[in-house]
XYZ file of C-alpha atoms in Angstrom:
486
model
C 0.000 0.000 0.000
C 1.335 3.223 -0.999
C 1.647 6.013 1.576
C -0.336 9.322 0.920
C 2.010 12.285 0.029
C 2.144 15.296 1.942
C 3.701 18.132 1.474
C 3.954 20.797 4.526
C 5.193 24.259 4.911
C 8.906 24.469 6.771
C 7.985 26.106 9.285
C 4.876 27.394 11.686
C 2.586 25.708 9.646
C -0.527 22.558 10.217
C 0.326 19.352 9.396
C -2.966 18.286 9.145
C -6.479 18.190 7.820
C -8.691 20.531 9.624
C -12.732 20.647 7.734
C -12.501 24.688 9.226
C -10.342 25.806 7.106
C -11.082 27.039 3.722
C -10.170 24.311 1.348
C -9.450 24.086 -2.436
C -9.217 21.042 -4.550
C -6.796 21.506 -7.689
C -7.073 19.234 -10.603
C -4.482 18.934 -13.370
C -4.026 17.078 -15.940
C -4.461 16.544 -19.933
C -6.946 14.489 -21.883
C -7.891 10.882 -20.021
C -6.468 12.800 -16.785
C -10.407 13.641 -16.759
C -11.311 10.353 -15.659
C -9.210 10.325 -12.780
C -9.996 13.542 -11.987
C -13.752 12.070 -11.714
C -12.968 9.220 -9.632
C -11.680 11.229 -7.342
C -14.574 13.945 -6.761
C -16.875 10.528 -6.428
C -14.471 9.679 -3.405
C -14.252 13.292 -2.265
C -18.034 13.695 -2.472
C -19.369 10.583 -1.325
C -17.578 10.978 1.772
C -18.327 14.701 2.668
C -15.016 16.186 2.298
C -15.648 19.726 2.206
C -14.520 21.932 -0.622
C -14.708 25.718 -0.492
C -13.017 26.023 -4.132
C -12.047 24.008 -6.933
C -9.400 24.687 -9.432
C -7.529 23.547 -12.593
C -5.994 23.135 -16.031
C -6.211 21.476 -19.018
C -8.703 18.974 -18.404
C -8.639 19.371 -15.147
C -10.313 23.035 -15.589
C -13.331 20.622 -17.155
C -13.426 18.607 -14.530
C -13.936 21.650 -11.930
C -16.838 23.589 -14.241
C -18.311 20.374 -13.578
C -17.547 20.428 -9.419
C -18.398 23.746 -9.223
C -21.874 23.375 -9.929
C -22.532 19.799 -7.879
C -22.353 17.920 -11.417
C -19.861 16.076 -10.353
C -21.678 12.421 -10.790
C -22.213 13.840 -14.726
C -18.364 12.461 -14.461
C -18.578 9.596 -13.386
C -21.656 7.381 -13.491
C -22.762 4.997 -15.405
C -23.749 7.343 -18.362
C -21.072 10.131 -17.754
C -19.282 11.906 -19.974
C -16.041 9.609 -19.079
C -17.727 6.607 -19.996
C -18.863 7.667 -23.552
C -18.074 6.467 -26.636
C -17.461 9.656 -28.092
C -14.356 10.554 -25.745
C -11.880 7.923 -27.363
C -11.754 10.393 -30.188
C -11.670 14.089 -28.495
C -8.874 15.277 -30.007
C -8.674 13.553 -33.763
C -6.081 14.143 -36.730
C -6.745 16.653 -38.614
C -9.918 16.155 -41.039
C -7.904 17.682 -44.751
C -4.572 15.380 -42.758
C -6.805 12.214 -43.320
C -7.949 12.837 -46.359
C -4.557 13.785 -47.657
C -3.047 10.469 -45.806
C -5.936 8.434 -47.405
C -5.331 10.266 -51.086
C -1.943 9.734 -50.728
C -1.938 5.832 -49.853
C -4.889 5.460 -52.886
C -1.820 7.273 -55.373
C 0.778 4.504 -53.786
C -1.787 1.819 -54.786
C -2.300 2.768 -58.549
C 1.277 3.495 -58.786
C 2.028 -0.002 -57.668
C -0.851 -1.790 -60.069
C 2.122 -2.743 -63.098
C 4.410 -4.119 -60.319
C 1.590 -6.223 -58.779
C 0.470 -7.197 -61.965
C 4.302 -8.498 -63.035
C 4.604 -10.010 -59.476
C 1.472 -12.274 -60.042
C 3.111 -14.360 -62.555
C 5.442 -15.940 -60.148
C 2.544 -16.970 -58.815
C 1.069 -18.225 -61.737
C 4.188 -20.015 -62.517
C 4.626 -21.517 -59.791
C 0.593 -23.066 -59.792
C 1.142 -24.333 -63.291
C 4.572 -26.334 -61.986
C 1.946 -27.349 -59.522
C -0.746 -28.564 -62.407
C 2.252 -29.961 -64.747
C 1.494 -33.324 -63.332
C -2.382 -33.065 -64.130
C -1.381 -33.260 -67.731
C -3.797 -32.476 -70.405
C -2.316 -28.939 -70.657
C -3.592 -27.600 -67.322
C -0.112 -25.810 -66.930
C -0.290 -24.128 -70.622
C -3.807 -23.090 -69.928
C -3.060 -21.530 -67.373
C 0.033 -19.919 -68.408
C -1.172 -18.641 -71.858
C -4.553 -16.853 -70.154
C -2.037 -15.309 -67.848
C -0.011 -13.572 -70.349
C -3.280 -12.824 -72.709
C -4.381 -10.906 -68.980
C -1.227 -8.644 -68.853
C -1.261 -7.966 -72.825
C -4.775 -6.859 -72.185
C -3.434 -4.711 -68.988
C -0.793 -3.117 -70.879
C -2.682 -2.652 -74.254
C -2.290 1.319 -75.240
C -6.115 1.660 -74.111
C -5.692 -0.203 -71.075
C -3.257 0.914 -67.588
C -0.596 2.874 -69.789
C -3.979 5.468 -70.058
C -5.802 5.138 -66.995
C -2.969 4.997 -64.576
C -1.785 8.240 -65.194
C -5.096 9.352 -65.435
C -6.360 7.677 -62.039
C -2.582 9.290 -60.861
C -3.720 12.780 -61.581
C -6.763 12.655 -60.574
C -5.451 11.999 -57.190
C -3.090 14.674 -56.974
C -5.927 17.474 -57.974
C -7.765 15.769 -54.943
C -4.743 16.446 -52.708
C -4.344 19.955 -53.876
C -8.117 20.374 -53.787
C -8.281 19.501 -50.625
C -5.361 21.620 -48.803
C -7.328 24.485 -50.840
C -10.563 23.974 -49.460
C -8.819 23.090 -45.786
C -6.797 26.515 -45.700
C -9.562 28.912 -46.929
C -12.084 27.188 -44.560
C -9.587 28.006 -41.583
C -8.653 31.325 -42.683
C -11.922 32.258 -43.326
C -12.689 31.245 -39.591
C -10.467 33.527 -38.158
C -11.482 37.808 -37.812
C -9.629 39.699 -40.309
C -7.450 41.490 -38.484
C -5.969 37.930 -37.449
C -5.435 36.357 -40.427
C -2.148 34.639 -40.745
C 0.202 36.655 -43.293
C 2.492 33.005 -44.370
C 1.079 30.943 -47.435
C -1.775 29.493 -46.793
C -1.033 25.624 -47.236
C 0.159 26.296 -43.357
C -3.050 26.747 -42.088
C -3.339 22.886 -42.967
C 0.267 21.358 -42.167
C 1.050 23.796 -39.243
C -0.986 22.076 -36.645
C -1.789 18.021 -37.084
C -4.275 17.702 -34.157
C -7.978 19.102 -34.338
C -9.562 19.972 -31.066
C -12.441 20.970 -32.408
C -14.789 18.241 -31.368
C -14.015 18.303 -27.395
C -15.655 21.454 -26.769
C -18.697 20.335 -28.366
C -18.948 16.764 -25.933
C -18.487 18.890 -23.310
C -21.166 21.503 -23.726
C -23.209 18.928 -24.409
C -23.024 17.369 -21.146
C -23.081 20.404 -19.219
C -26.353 21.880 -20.863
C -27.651 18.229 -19.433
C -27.029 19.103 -16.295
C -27.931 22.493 -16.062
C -31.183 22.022 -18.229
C -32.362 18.932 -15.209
C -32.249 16.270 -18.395
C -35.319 18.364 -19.934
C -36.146 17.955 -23.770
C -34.797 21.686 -24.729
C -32.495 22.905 -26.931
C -28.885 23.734 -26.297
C -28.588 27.487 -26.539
C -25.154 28.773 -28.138
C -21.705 28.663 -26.473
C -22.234 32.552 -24.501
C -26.347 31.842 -23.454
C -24.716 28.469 -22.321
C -21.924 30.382 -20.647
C -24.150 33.096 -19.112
C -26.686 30.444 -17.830
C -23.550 28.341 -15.954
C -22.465 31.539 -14.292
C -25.669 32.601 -13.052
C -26.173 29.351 -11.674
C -23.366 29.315 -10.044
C -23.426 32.489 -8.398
C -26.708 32.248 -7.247
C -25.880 29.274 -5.649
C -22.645 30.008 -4.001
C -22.546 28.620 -0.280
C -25.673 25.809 -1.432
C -24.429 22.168 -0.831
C -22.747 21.130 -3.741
C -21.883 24.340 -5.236
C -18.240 25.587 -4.985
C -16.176 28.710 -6.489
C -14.224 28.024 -9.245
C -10.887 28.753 -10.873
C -9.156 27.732 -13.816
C -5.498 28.912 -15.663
C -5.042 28.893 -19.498
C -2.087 30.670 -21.285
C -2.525 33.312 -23.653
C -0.071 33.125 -26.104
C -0.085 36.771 -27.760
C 0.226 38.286 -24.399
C 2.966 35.728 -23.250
C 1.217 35.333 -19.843
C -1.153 32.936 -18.214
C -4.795 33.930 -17.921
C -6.276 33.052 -14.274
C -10.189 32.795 -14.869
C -12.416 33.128 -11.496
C -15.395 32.827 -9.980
C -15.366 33.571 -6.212
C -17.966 34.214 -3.387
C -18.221 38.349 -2.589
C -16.013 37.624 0.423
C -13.166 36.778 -1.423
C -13.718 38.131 -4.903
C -12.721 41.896 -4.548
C -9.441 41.124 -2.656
C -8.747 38.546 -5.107
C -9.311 40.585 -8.572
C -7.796 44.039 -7.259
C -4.468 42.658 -5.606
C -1.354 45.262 -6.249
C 0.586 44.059 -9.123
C 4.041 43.402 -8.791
C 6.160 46.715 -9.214
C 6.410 47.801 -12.233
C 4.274 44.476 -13.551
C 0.732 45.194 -15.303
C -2.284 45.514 -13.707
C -4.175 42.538 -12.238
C -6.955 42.970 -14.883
C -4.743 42.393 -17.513
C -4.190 38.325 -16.077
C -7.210 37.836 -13.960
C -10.561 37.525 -15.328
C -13.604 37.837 -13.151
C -16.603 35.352 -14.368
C -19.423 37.172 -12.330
C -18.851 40.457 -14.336
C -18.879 41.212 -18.047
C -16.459 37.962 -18.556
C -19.601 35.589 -17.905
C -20.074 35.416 -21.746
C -16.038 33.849 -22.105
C -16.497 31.435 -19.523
C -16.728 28.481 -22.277
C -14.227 30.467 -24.617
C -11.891 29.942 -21.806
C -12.872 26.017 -21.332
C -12.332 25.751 -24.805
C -8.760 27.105 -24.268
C -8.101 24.873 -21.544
C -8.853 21.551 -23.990
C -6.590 23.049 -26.753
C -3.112 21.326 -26.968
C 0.008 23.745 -27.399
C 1.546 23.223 -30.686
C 0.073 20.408 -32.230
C -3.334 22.022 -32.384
C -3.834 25.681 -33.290
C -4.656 27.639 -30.613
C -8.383 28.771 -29.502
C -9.337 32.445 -30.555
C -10.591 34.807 -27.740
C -12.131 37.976 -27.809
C -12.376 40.164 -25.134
C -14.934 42.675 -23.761
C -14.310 46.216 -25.237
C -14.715 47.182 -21.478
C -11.503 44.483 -20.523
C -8.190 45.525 -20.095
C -7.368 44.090 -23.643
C -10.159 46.490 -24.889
C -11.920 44.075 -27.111
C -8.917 42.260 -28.868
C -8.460 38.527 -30.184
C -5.999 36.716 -28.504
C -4.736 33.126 -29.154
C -4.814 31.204 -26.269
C -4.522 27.293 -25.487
C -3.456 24.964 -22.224
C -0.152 25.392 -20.660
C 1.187 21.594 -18.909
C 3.386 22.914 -16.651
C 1.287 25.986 -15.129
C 0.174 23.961 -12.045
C 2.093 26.004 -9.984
C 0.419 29.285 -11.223
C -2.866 27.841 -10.597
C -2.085 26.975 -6.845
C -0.580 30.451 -6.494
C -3.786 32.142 -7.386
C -5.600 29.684 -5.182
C -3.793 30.685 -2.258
C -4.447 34.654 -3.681
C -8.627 33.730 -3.316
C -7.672 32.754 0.551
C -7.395 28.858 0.810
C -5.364 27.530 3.633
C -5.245 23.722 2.577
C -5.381 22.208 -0.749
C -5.848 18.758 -2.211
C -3.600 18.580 -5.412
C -5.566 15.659 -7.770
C -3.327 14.450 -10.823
C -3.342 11.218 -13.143
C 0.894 11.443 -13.108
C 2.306 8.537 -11.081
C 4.864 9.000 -8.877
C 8.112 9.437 -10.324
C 10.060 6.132 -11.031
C 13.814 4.489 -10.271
C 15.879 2.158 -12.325
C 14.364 -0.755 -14.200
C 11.224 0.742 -14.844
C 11.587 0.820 -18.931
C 8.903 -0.427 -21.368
C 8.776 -1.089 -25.007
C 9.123 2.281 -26.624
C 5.454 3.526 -28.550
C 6.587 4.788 -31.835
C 2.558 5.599 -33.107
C 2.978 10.057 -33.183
C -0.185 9.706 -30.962
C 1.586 7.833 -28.326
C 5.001 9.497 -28.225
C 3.251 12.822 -27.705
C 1.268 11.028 -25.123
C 4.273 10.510 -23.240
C 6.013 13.519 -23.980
C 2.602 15.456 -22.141
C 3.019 12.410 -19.452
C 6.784 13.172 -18.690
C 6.334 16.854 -18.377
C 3.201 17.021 -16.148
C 5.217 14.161 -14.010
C 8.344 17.108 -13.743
C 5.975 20.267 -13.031
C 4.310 18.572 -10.445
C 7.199 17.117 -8.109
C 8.610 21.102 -8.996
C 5.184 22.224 -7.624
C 4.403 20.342 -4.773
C 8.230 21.716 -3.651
C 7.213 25.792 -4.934
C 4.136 25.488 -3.413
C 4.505 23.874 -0.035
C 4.815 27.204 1.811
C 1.764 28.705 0.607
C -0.567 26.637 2.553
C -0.850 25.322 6.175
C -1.076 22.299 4.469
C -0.840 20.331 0.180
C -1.966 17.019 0.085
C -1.819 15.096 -3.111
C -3.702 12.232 -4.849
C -1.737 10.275 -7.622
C -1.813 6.956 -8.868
C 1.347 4.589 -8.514
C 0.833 3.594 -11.965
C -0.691 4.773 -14.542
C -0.746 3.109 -18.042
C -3.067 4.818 -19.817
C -1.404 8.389 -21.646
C -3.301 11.664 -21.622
C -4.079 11.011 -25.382
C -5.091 7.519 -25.073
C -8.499 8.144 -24.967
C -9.430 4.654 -26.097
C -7.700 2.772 -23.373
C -4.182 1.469 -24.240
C -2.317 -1.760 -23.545
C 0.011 -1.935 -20.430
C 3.064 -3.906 -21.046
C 3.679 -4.540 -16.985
C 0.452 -6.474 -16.604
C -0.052 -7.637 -20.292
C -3.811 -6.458 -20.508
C -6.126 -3.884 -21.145
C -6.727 -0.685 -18.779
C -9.606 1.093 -20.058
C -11.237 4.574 -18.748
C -13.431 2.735 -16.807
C -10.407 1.299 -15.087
C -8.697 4.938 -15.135
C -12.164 5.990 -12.673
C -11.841 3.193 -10.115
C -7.996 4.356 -9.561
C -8.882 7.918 -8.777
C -11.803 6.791 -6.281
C -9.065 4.061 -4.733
C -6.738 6.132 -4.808
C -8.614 8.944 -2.810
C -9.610 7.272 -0.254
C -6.515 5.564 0.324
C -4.004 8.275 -0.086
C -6.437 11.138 1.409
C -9.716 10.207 2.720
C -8.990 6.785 5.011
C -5.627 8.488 6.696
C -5.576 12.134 6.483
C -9.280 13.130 7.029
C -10.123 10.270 8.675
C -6.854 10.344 11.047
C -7.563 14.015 11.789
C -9.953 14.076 14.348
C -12.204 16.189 12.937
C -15.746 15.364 11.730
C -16.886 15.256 8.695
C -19.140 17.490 6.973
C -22.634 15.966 6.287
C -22.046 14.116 2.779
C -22.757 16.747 -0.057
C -26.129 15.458 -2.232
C -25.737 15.367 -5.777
C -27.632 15.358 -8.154
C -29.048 12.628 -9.839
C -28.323 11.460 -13.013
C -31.088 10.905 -15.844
């Protein structure tokens, strides 16, 4: 049994769980770090842990929009969004990528046709060997047809005429395609932010689409917040004023939690803290002094109960959108912002864990629950076969560096809190882009999401729940209700 990780202030501060003081739970991770993020708000919630606040990036900033409104369970049960088929393909190759791949292997094909055709008579020598015994001219049969098939092939009017034709036809597909790809994505971008290189770029630049994520997600959160009535989704800023109304309306209800989430903007070189926060904490929080000679805190911290409400999904969107392999999510601002109404690129930053538990410890929190899919950092003969699929090595590229920034965290952060508690698996085989599931060499099998839940529910309990809270002392709050799903 692993032992649950703590990390303390040096000096003068708790060691130990205390329900009293104001709490945040901080979830980080990419892609199928969702699911484990889930499993562990079932633990968290089914045994009354209470949470003033809950924070995050990348998916983990999903996984709190869904906390912050007692959706949690929308996570996690039976029909949650983590056990949907639609998940194992969130973040997809490019669509004009595929069809170029697919073109491209159809052009291989025809240009191959002659050589198959010469390479199937060594096969059709070596059957009539094979017949020569038969007699009665079986072998000469079938030799002579075979060599009246490739005269027909090769007549003037046969391949030597359609190859090249079926060969160019291809290629105007290809370019047709890349075409129709780049003026589809230019034309989705405001004018004053459309890219000045050629536009075949728009298509190569960025391999990854992320375009489908935001739309499982909304999806599942207008099913909460509609009750599971028959009506129709409203668009992504109705949807985005509706969440934030509910959720400050219900501030202080059980269930209902402020929320905060980081996402880097990457025209403005800086990380974007978005925030929703109970009155008590909200104007401290959003009108802090900058540091001398920095900008002002409007310029990095966005507040979700003001005129921001409408970019609260914007922002989401931002949080699901890869760095460099996908092209980054467009946001406009307010004309009333500090960015006075501009479009900024923005997309997820892996390693900005330690910004978000800085600005949680700006909105007040004393103790904080740090929840990540990244196992604990490994020692010698630990290998595995090396994945050489893109997918995968990126997969472990994301892995590895959310594994780095949080043991650098955990060490950063310590002294902000009274106390950091942390909830990580001790293996993990599943990658944050293997949606699907993936195979784990260690234990020859299987490990699907499913699998990915049940270790973040385990895990909470027995790194958190059993010996911190329950070795504290201190009762429990009354187990928060949630809400049930339809």
């Amino acid at each position: 049994m692993m032992r649950p990780t703590l990390a303390a202030p040096e000096a003068g501060g708790r060691h130990a769980y205390s329900p009293h003081q104001r709490t945040a739970l901080v979830l980080t991770g990419t892609g199928s770090a969702g699911a484990y993020h889930a499993g562990v708000l079932r633990a968290l919630d089914e045994a009354g842990v209470k949470l003033d606040l809950v924070a995050g990036r990348g998916m983990g900033a999903v996984s709190a929009l869904f906390a912050a409104v007692a959706g949690g369970s929308r996570l996690w049960s039976p029909q949650g969004l983590w056990r949907r088929a639609e998940i194992a393909d969130l973040y997809p190759w490019r669509e004009a990528l595929r069809l170029v791949g697919w073109l491209l292997l159809a052009g291989g094909l025809i240009l191959t046709v002659p050589v198959i055709v010469a390479a199937a008579g060594l096969i059709v020598y070596q059957l009539a060997l094979l017949f020569e015994p038969l007699g009665a001219g079986a072998a000469g049969r079938l030799a002579g047809g075979y060599v009246e098939w490739v005269a027909g092939a090769f007549h003037p009017a046969g391949l030597p005429t359609w190859l090249p034709r079926l060969a160019f036809l291809v290629l105007a597909m290809i370019i047709g395609v890349v075409i129709v790809a780049a003026r589809r994505t230019l034309l989705q971008l405001p004018a004053r932010r459309r890219q000045r290189d050629a536009m075949w770029w728009a298509v190569l630049g960025a391999p990854l689409s992320h375009t489908r994520a935001p739309g499982v997600i909304r999806t599942a959160l207008w099913q909460l917040i509609s009750g599971g009535a028959s009506l129709r989704q409203p668009a992504g800023s109705d949807l985005a004023r509706r969440y934030t109304e509910l959720l400050s309306e219900n501030l202080g209800q059980p269930g209902f939690r402020e929320l905060l989430f980081v996402v880097h903007d990457i025209d403005a070189r800086r990380d974007l803290t978005f925030a929703l926060l109970a009155p008590a904490h909200r104007r401290e929080f959003f009108l802090r002094r900058p540091v001398q000679g920095g900008d002002p805190r409007s310029a990095e911290a966005i507040d979700l109960a003001g005129v921001a409400r409408d970019l609260t999904l914007d922002a989401i969107d931002a949080a699901l959108t890869l760095p460099v392999v996908a092209d980054p999510h467009l946001i406009v601002f307010s004309a009333e912002s500090y960015w006075r109404g501009e479009a900024h690129q923005v997309c997820d930053r892996p390693s900005s864990v330690l910004r978000v538990l800085e600005e949680v410890a700006n909105a007040g929190v004393r103790q904080v629950i740090v929840a990540t899919a990244s196992p604990e950092l490994e020692g010698p003969h630990a290998l595995s076969s090396r994945r050489t699929a893109p997918r995968a090595r990126l997969s472990e590229f994301l892995a590895a560096e959310e594994s780095a920034s949080i043991r650098d965290t955990l060490h950063a952060a310590a002294p902000m809190f009274d106390a950091l508690f942390i909830v990580r698996p001790s293996h993990n085989p599943v990658g944050p882009l293997d949606l699907a599931g993936a195979f784990d060499p260690r234990s020859d099998r299987w490990h699907s999401l499913a699998e990915v839940i049940e270790h973040g529910y385990e895990d909470a309990y027995r790194q958190f729940i059993d010996p911190v809270v329950g070795g504290s002392g201190e009762a429990l709050d009354s187990v928060v209700p949630q809400p049930e799903f339809r």
